[in-house]
Amino acid sequence: MDSKGSPLKGGSLLLLLLLLVSNLLLCKSVASLPICPGGAVNCQVSLRDLFDRAVILSHYIHNLSSEMFNEFDKRYAQGRGFITKAINSCHTSSLSTPEDKEQAQQIHHEDLLNLVLRVLRSWNDPLYHLVTEVRGMQEAPDAILSRAIEIEEQNKRLLEGMEKIVGQVHPGIRENEVYSVWSGLPSLQMADEDSRLFAFYNLLHCLRRDSHKIDNYLKLLKCRIVYDSNC
Amino acid sequence: MDLWQLLLTLALAGSNDAFSGSEDSSGKPKFTKCRSPELETFSCHWTDEVHHGLKHPGSVQLFYIRRSTQEWTQEWKECPDYVSAGENSCYFNSSYTSIWIPYCIKLTSNGGTVDQKCFSVEEIVQPDPPIGLNWTLLNISLTGIHADIQVRWEPPPNADVQKGWIVLEYELQYKEVNETQWKMMDPVLSTSVPVYSLRLDKEYEVRVRSRQRNSEKYGEFSEMLYVALPQMSPYACEEDFQLPWFLIIIFGLFGLMIILFVIVFSKQQRIKMLILPPVPVPKIKGIDPDLLKEGKLEEVNTILAIHDNYKPEFYNDDSWVEFIELDIDDPDEKAEGSDTDRLLSNDHHKSLNILGAKDDDSGRTSCYEPDILETDFNASDMCDGTSEFAQPQRLKGEADLVCLDQKNQNNPPYSDASPATQQPSVVLAEEIKPRPCLVGTESTHQAAHSQLSNPSSLANIDFYAQVSDITPAGSVVLSPGQKNKAGISQCDGHPEVVSLCQANFIMDNAYFCEADAKKCIAVAPHIEIGSHVEPSFNQEDIYITAESLTTTAGRSGTAERAPDSEMPVPDYTSIHIVQCPQGLILNATALPLPNKEFLSSCGYVSTDQLNKLMP
């Protein structure tokens, strides 16, 4: 029996070993995974264009949100000490996004893409309400309002672009629309001027942060996917 | 309540001071800056405390706390590295650094918080300066004065640009070595940038600094790069020569002015002509219209003598005017003092002939009858003049045929006058051409004078035949002649006349004075032929051709055709050319006859007849 069992055992052992090694090899580098299923050339080219466009949009959104925040800070938040209090959590903090470079490098690009999508979806609602509430502010500052409107618009476009990218990179799998729910609307509509302004400040601060996050993730993904980590 | 508030604020202020530390406020350490060069680590710096008091320098500590997952519940932690970033600094390496996470740090001295700060790492990014600056020469301008260079550098080594974790943009500044102001270029994303238009004989300094895209704060400047361009070649052009536009304009204007003045003063007349071209007024070269209007006849004659075609022999005096002013309606008046008489009697009194016969039977001469000129000279153009003459003449019952304008159509009424009346109002076309007429007339005078024994008998005889119509071809239709010419009286009832006529007719003159024709015809059956001829003249025939006359004359009878020098020549000559300013040019025919008789009988003179007349 032993003679019979040992080859089998040996064979199975070898097979296991092979599987293990192959798994290890496969898991070694995220970058070595093929991005486009089937390896179609068209896919690669259009991915590059999509990513370029996405990076441009995310960069633009971050620019606008920075300017909007600075504008608001200059007009309403001076001397109120918001900054010390404003390290409130953003509604997107519940999404476990990588917080430094190592984590970002370790995460799989598909997951990262999905994360980006989630963050973008999470901001649909707040941006809409932001526009409405800024309009309702007394002496609605045009600089802030116009930028808010623009950000809302561009956010939608970026979301569409990202969904396309995901569709190309990871076709077939369509995850459920997961996103963080924003519940800050009541605080934006508070009667107390101070509290309301603080709520705005917070929202704008969070927007700036998240837009920077998304911009960074997308640039990272672009370099990784399109240029093979050699930007 | 006011008092309460005042007290409260005072208390707060006091507590603040107390809270900030027992030391003098001026000596408290403060955060100077916190900085992350690559979005992976960060460090914070603070000022050293100034020892004012007697107390020992307190140990300054930094505590930090970072918010994680919606809570501030964590404890303050102390700085992990006080050394790596230098003195009075705290260095957080990548394990302690989380991006997009709020941090709060506080500085304590002797247990008391002296400073506090909250931030996120992505807000404090200030990259390191680029490294590895170098430059290469791109090209040198054609003038050899300027050059372009390309400056390259490397991103800061600790910034992970390759993986796209951080995106940097760069700003280049350059200046000449001995200048103080830096020239700045726009931020670029690439790591090489061209610098244009550097002067070859100067040295430049170049420096670059970087910042994270979308941030506002730049990092430190890189090391200075010295650019020593190759020397200018000795054959290089001079310093950029700026055209002295001002001087050029001034001198240009000056030159133009000079040229203008020269032109204006040297060729005044021509300039005047160019600028103000004279309106052509009717005038003749060499003849002053004013003088003609007002001057004495002698003066006018003198003036006109300058004219080429002026021939003094054929002067015709005032009687011509009278001669022309025949009144058809009143034959009796005419009979009393016919112009012919006047002409014949008065011609020798005049010495000058204003109007010499022209070589060509142009009507031009006819315009310049002195009386006509005196009375109604207002046309320079001969035709116009003549036509104008025709007006008054027509009014007076005479027609102007010279220029053969349509006004001559008026003649037909006159043609209706019965020949029997022998109206002297017949006007030959040549009448208006006084020269030929005059020529003829004068000779006619001379001849007629001799011939006329009884002027009165010739009272009713006219030198002129009335033009009844003008053919399109230019032929003149004369009305049936009323009177025989003075010199034609010979024709009456003489067969010689017939022969004369014949001979005359044979000449190539297509026109005949009606009187001649008449008389020629009248030689034979006078009345018959007359009646014959008249209708033929009057009605259908537009042409009065030699042939027709000849035939008619022939009908009247044959006679010797010996040309007689004494015989009157046809009154008519064919009109060769009608040229308005020149009037009629009658066919030149080689006339064997002497001129005078020829001319005497006919109001028309052909061109070469005139030529023969005149030397």
PDB file of C-alpha atoms in Angstrom, chain A residues 19-212:
ATOM      1  CA  LEU A  19      -0.714  25.499  -7.014  1.00  0.00           C
ATOM      2  CA  LEU A  20       0.857  27.263  -4.097  1.00  0.00           C
ATOM      3  CA  VAL A  21       3.744  28.493  -6.095  1.00  0.00           C
ATOM      4  CA  SER A  22       1.533  29.652  -8.877  1.00  0.00           C
ATOM      5  CA  ASN A  23      -0.671  31.431  -6.427  1.00  0.00           C
ATOM      6  CA  LEU A  24       2.267  33.059  -4.845  1.00  0.00           C
ATOM      7  CA  LEU A  25       3.554  34.100  -8.170  1.00  0.00           C
ATOM      8  CA  LEU A  26       0.241  35.452  -9.139  1.00  0.00           C
ATOM      9  CA  CYS A  27      -0.121  37.364  -5.959  1.00  0.00           C
ATOM     10  CA  LYS A  28       3.375  38.650  -6.101  1.00  0.00           C
ATOM     11  CA  SER A  29       2.693  41.816  -7.903  1.00  0.00           C
ATOM     12  CA  VAL A  30      -0.552  43.421  -8.547  1.00  0.00           C
ATOM     13  CA  ALA A  31       0.889  45.148 -11.459  1.00  0.00           C
ATOM     14  CA  SER A  32       1.669  42.033 -13.357  1.00  0.00           C
ATOM     15  CA  LEU A  33      -1.955  41.121 -13.652  1.00  0.00           C
ATOM     16  CA  PRO A  34      -3.367  41.792 -17.026  1.00  0.00           C
ATOM     17  CA  ILE A  35      -5.655  44.709 -16.971  1.00  0.00           C
ATOM     18  CA  CYS A  36      -7.659  44.147 -20.005  1.00  0.00           C
ATOM     19  CA  PRO A  37      -9.257  40.746 -20.173  1.00  0.00           C
ATOM     20  CA  GLY A  38      -8.421  39.220 -23.447  1.00  0.00           C
ATOM     21  CA  GLY A  39      -5.558  41.656 -23.921  1.00  0.00           C
ATOM     22  CA  ALA A  40      -7.255  43.607 -26.663  1.00  0.00           C
ATOM     23  CA  VAL A  41      -5.202  46.469 -27.933  1.00  0.00           C
ATOM     24  CA  ASN A  42      -8.158  48.767 -28.198  1.00  0.00           C
ATOM     25  CA  CYS A  43      -8.804  48.277 -24.577  1.00  0.00           C
ATOM     26  CA  GLN A  44      -5.375  49.510 -23.616  1.00  0.00           C
ATOM     27  CA  VAL A  45      -5.571  52.593 -25.676  1.00  0.00           C
ATOM     28  CA  SER A  46      -8.919  53.647 -24.535  1.00  0.00           C
ATOM     29  CA  LEU A  47      -7.993  52.958 -20.954  1.00  0.00           C
ATOM     30  CA  ARG A  48      -5.205  55.411 -21.269  1.00  0.00           C
ATOM     31  CA  ASP A  49      -7.542  58.039 -22.621  1.00  0.00           C
ATOM     32  CA  LEU A  50     -10.088  57.296 -19.942  1.00  0.00           C
ATOM     33  CA  PHE A  51      -7.534  57.575 -17.218  1.00  0.00           C
ATOM     34  CA  ASP A  52      -6.094  60.739 -18.609  1.00  0.00           C
ATOM     35  CA  ARG A  53      -9.503  62.239 -18.705  1.00  0.00           C
ATOM     36  CA  ALA A  54     -10.331  61.011 -15.217  1.00  0.00           C
ATOM     37  CA  VAL A  55      -7.137  62.464 -13.801  1.00  0.00           C
ATOM     38  CA  ILE A  56      -7.808  65.756 -15.445  1.00  0.00           C
ATOM     39  CA  LEU A  57     -11.300  65.838 -13.971  1.00  0.00           C
ATOM     40  CA  SER A  58     -10.208  64.866 -10.493  1.00  0.00           C
ATOM     41  CA  HIS A  59      -7.466  67.446 -10.586  1.00  0.00           C
ATOM     42  CA  TYR A  60      -9.923  70.056 -11.672  1.00  0.00           C
ATOM     43  CA  ILE A  61     -12.380  69.135  -8.936  1.00  0.00           C
ATOM     44  CA  HIS A  62      -9.675  69.345  -6.315  1.00  0.00           C
ATOM     45  CA  ASN A  63      -8.651  72.749  -7.592  1.00  0.00           C
ATOM     46  CA  LEU A  64     -12.156  74.032  -7.393  1.00  0.00           C
ATOM     47  CA  SER A  65     -12.778  72.652  -3.954  1.00  0.00           C
ATOM     48  CA  SER A  66      -9.527  74.153  -2.667  1.00  0.00           C
ATOM     49  CA  GLU A  67     -10.456  77.508  -4.016  1.00  0.00           C
ATOM     50  CA  MET A  68     -13.938  77.218  -2.640  1.00  0.00           C
ATOM     51  CA  PHE A  69     -12.680  76.342   0.775  1.00  0.00           C
ATOM     52  CA  ASN A  70     -10.194  79.187   0.783  1.00  0.00           C
ATOM     53  CA  GLU A  71     -12.887  81.578  -0.320  1.00  0.00           C
ATOM     54  CA  PHE A  72     -15.207  80.449   2.397  1.00  0.00           C
ATOM     55  CA  ASP A  73     -12.475  80.552   4.979  1.00  0.00           C
ATOM     56  CA  LYS A  74     -11.618  84.088   4.002  1.00  0.00           C
ATOM     57  CA  ARG A  75     -15.185  85.321   4.094  1.00  0.00           C
ATOM     58  CA  TYR A  76     -16.874  83.544   6.898  1.00  0.00           C
ATOM     59  CA  ALA A  77     -14.484  81.646   9.031  1.00  0.00           C
ATOM     60  CA  GLN A  78     -12.008  84.266  10.046  1.00  0.00           C
ATOM     61  CA  GLY A  79     -11.656  84.620  13.706  1.00  0.00           C
ATOM     62  CA  ARG A  80     -14.123  81.958  14.494  1.00  0.00           C
ATOM     63  CA  GLY A  81     -11.575  79.366  15.339  1.00  0.00           C
ATOM     64  CA  PHE A  82     -13.187  76.828  13.154  1.00  0.00           C
ATOM     65  CA  ILE A  83      -9.939  75.242  12.291  1.00  0.00           C
ATOM     66  CA  THR A  84      -9.361  73.963  15.711  1.00  0.00           C
ATOM     67  CA  LYS A  85     -12.775  72.537  15.898  1.00  0.00           C
ATOM     68  CA  ALA A  86     -13.057  71.447  12.367  1.00  0.00           C
ATOM     69  CA  ILE A  87     -11.361  68.181  12.571  1.00  0.00           C
ATOM     70  CA  ASN A  88     -14.707  66.601  12.466  1.00  0.00           C
ATOM     71  CA  SER A  89     -15.146  63.422  10.689  1.00  0.00           C
ATOM     72  CA  CYS A  90     -16.324  63.446   7.206  1.00  0.00           C
ATOM     73  CA  HIS A  91     -19.133  61.175   6.239  1.00  0.00           C
ATOM     74  CA  THR A  92     -16.780  59.274   3.971  1.00  0.00           C
ATOM     75  CA  SER A  93     -14.479  58.324   6.813  1.00  0.00           C
ATOM     76  CA  SER A  94     -16.386  55.126   7.202  1.00  0.00           C
ATOM     77  CA  LEU A  95     -15.049  53.982   3.880  1.00  0.00           C
ATOM     78  CA  SER A  96     -11.762  52.285   4.564  1.00  0.00           C
ATOM     79  CA  THR A  97      -9.531  54.035   2.179  1.00  0.00           C
ATOM     80  CA  PRO A  98      -5.751  53.663   2.209  1.00  0.00           C
ATOM     81  CA  GLU A  99      -4.141  56.378   4.233  1.00  0.00           C
ATOM     82  CA  ASP A 100      -0.616  56.327   3.031  1.00  0.00           C
ATOM     83  CA  LYS A 101       1.469  55.222   0.167  1.00  0.00           C
ATOM     84  CA  GLU A 102       2.219  51.744   1.363  1.00  0.00           C
ATOM     85  CA  GLN A 103      -1.368  50.965   1.906  1.00  0.00           C
ATOM     86  CA  ALA A 104      -2.270  52.426  -1.433  1.00  0.00           C
ATOM     87  CA  GLN A 105       0.357  50.357  -3.125  1.00  0.00           C
ATOM     88  CA  GLN A 106      -0.757  47.212  -1.481  1.00  0.00           C
ATOM     89  CA  ILE A 107      -4.375  47.487  -2.301  1.00  0.00           C
ATOM     90  CA  HIS A 108      -5.533  45.909  -5.460  1.00  0.00           C
ATOM     91  CA  HIS A 109      -6.347  48.265  -8.236  1.00  0.00           C
ATOM     92  CA  GLU A 110      -9.824  46.912  -8.667  1.00  0.00           C
ATOM     93  CA  ASP A 111     -10.545  47.477  -5.053  1.00  0.00           C
ATOM     94  CA  LEU A 112      -9.097  50.902  -5.232  1.00  0.00           C
ATOM     95  CA  LEU A 113     -11.248  51.673  -8.230  1.00  0.00           C
ATOM     96  CA  ASN A 114     -14.264  50.532  -6.375  1.00  0.00           C
ATOM     97  CA  LEU A 115     -13.321  52.671  -3.456  1.00  0.00           C
ATOM     98  CA  VAL A 116     -13.048  55.653  -5.670  1.00  0.00           C
ATOM     99  CA  LEU A 117     -16.468  54.927  -7.047  1.00  0.00           C
ATOM    100  CA  ARG A 118     -17.886  54.694  -3.595  1.00  0.00           C
ATOM    101  CA  VAL A 119     -16.420  57.977  -2.534  1.00  0.00           C
ATOM    102  CA  LEU A 120     -17.691  59.648  -5.648  1.00  0.00           C
ATOM    103  CA  ARG A 121     -21.140  58.287  -5.154  1.00  0.00           C
ATOM    104  CA  SER A 122     -21.110  59.394  -1.574  1.00  0.00           C
ATOM    105  CA  TRP A 123     -20.671  62.941  -2.648  1.00  0.00           C
ATOM    106  CA  ASN A 124     -23.534  63.130  -5.071  1.00  0.00           C
ATOM    107  CA  ASP A 125     -26.059  63.992  -2.460  1.00  0.00           C
ATOM    108  CA  PRO A 126     -24.004  66.409  -0.389  1.00  0.00           C
ATOM    109  CA  LEU A 127     -22.953  68.339  -3.426  1.00  0.00           C
ATOM    110  CA  TYR A 128     -26.507  68.749  -4.540  1.00  0.00           C
ATOM    111  CA  HIS A 129     -27.536  70.068  -1.172  1.00  0.00           C
ATOM    112  CA  LEU A 130     -24.490  72.228  -0.931  1.00  0.00           C
ATOM    113  CA  VAL A 131     -25.526  74.067  -4.065  1.00  0.00           C
ATOM    114  CA  THR A 132     -29.035  74.532  -2.795  1.00  0.00           C
ATOM    115  CA  GLU A 133     -27.946  75.763   0.590  1.00  0.00           C
ATOM    116  CA  VAL A 134     -25.252  78.072  -0.691  1.00  0.00           C
ATOM    117  CA  ARG A 135     -27.859  79.670  -2.896  1.00  0.00           C
ATOM    118  CA  GLY A 136     -29.965  80.228   0.153  1.00  0.00           C
ATOM    119  CA  MET A 137     -27.199  81.871   2.107  1.00  0.00           C
ATOM    120  CA  GLN A 138     -27.532  85.542   2.685  1.00  0.00           C
ATOM    121  CA  GLU A 139     -25.351  87.422   0.251  1.00  0.00           C
ATOM    122  CA  ALA A 140     -24.696  84.207  -1.540  1.00  0.00           C
ATOM    123  CA  PRO A 141     -21.126  84.579  -2.665  1.00  0.00           C
ATOM    124  CA  ASP A 142     -20.917  84.010  -6.341  1.00  0.00           C
ATOM    125  CA  ALA A 143     -17.435  82.552  -6.195  1.00  0.00           C
ATOM    126  CA  ILE A 144     -18.527  79.799  -3.887  1.00  0.00           C
ATOM    127  CA  LEU A 145     -21.807  79.156  -5.601  1.00  0.00           C
ATOM    128  CA  SER A 146     -20.369  78.919  -9.080  1.00  0.00           C
ATOM    129  CA  ARG A 147     -17.696  76.570  -7.943  1.00  0.00           C
ATOM    130  CA  ALA A 148     -20.150  74.426  -6.080  1.00  0.00           C
ATOM    131  CA  ILE A 149     -22.256  74.101  -9.165  1.00  0.00           C
ATOM    132  CA  GLU A 150     -19.220  73.238 -11.237  1.00  0.00           C
ATOM    133  CA  ILE A 151     -18.003  70.639  -8.785  1.00  0.00           C
ATOM    134  CA  GLU A 152     -21.363  68.973  -8.736  1.00  0.00           C
ATOM    135  CA  GLU A 153     -21.342  68.780 -12.490  1.00  0.00           C
ATOM    136  CA  GLN A 154     -17.819  67.475 -12.767  1.00  0.00           C
ATOM    137  CA  ASN A 155     -18.358  64.967 -10.059  1.00  0.00           C
ATOM    138  CA  LYS A 156     -21.086  63.353 -12.049  1.00  0.00           C
ATOM    139  CA  ARG A 157     -18.859  63.197 -15.087  1.00  0.00           C
ATOM    140  CA  LEU A 158     -16.032  61.696 -13.142  1.00  0.00           C
ATOM    141  CA  LEU A 159     -18.366  59.091 -11.774  1.00  0.00           C
ATOM    142  CA  GLU A 160     -19.413  58.148 -15.257  1.00  0.00           C
ATOM    143  CA  GLY A 161     -15.812  57.957 -16.377  1.00  0.00           C
ATOM    144  CA  MET A 162     -14.847  55.806 -13.483  1.00  0.00           C
ATOM    145  CA  GLU A 163     -17.695  53.464 -14.121  1.00  0.00           C
ATOM    146  CA  LYS A 164     -16.487  53.091 -17.657  1.00  0.00           C
ATOM    147  CA  ILE A 165     -13.006  52.359 -16.492  1.00  0.00           C
ATOM    148  CA  VAL A 166     -14.266  49.811 -14.076  1.00  0.00           C
ATOM    149  CA  GLY A 167     -16.326  48.297 -16.798  1.00  0.00           C
ATOM    150  CA  GLN A 168     -13.211  47.900 -18.896  1.00  0.00           C
ATOM    151  CA  VAL A 169     -10.879  46.792 -16.207  1.00  0.00           C
ATOM    152  CA  HIS A 170     -13.276  44.596 -14.401  1.00  0.00           C
ATOM    153  CA  PRO A 171     -16.068  43.769 -16.722  1.00  0.00           C
ATOM    154  CA  GLY A 172     -18.965  41.723 -15.716  1.00  0.00           C
ATOM    155  CA  ILE A 173     -18.736  42.332 -12.037  1.00  0.00           C
ATOM    156  CA  ARG A 174     -20.990  45.080 -10.955  1.00  0.00           C
ATOM    157  CA  GLU A 175     -20.888  45.676  -7.306  1.00  0.00           C
ATOM    158  CA  ASN A 176     -23.773  47.033  -5.442  1.00  0.00           C
ATOM    159  CA  GLU A 177     -23.898  50.695  -5.201  1.00  0.00           C
ATOM    160  CA  VAL A 178     -22.206  51.187  -1.885  1.00  0.00           C
ATOM    161  CA  TYR A 179     -21.632  54.558  -0.569  1.00  0.00           C
ATOM    162  CA  SER A 180     -21.699  56.530   2.591  1.00  0.00           C
ATOM    163  CA  VAL A 181     -24.832  58.270   3.418  1.00  0.00           C
ATOM    164  CA  TRP A 182     -24.558  61.874   4.220  1.00  0.00           C
ATOM    165  CA  SER A 183     -26.643  63.143   7.002  1.00  0.00           C
ATOM    166  CA  GLY A 184     -25.374  66.601   7.402  1.00  0.00           C
ATOM    167  CA  LEU A 185     -28.263  68.348   5.809  1.00  0.00           C
ATOM    168  CA  PRO A 186     -29.980  69.378   9.010  1.00  0.00           C
ATOM    169  CA  SER A 187     -26.823  71.006  10.261  1.00  0.00           C
ATOM    170  CA  LEU A 188     -26.593  72.997   7.043  1.00  0.00           C
ATOM    171  CA  GLN A 189     -30.048  74.291   7.637  1.00  0.00           C
ATOM    172  CA  MET A 190     -29.696  75.260  11.221  1.00  0.00           C
ATOM    173  CA  ALA A 191     -31.007  78.536  12.294  1.00  0.00           C
ATOM    174  CA  ASP A 192     -27.957  79.427  14.297  1.00  0.00           C
ATOM    175  CA  GLU A 193     -25.612  81.307  12.049  1.00  0.00           C
ATOM    176  CA  ASP A 194     -22.522  80.088  13.756  1.00  0.00           C
ATOM    177  CA  SER A 195     -23.488  76.482  13.721  1.00  0.00           C
ATOM    178  CA  ARG A 196     -24.593  76.704  10.163  1.00  0.00           C
ATOM    179  CA  LEU A 197     -21.378  78.287   9.059  1.00  0.00           C
ATOM    180  CA  PHE A 198     -19.455  75.699  10.926  1.00  0.00           C
ATOM    181  CA  ALA A 199     -21.375  73.009   9.145  1.00  0.00           C
ATOM    182  CA  PHE A 200     -20.530  74.593   5.836  1.00  0.00           C
ATOM    183  CA  TYR A 201     -16.925  74.909   6.810  1.00  0.00           C
ATOM    184  CA  ASN A 202     -16.816  71.301   7.737  1.00  0.00           C
ATOM    185  CA  LEU A 203     -18.456  70.158   4.558  1.00  0.00           C
ATOM    186  CA  LEU A 204     -16.074  72.182   2.440  1.00  0.00           C
ATOM    187  CA  HIS A 205     -13.136  70.932   4.367  1.00  0.00           C
ATOM    188  CA  CYS A 206     -14.226  67.359   3.849  1.00  0.00           C
ATOM    189  CA  LEU A 207     -14.810  68.014   0.178  1.00  0.00           C
ATOM    190  CA  ARG A 208     -11.336  69.352  -0.268  1.00  0.00           C
ATOM    191  CA  ARG A 209      -9.861  66.384   1.506  1.00  0.00           C
ATOM    192  CA  ASP A 210     -11.792  63.804  -0.404  1.00  0.00           C
ATOM    193  CA  SER A 211     -11.122  65.424  -3.738  1.00  0.00           C
ATOM    194  CA  HIS A 212      -7.447  65.322  -2.944  1.00  0.00           C
TER     195      HIS A 212
END
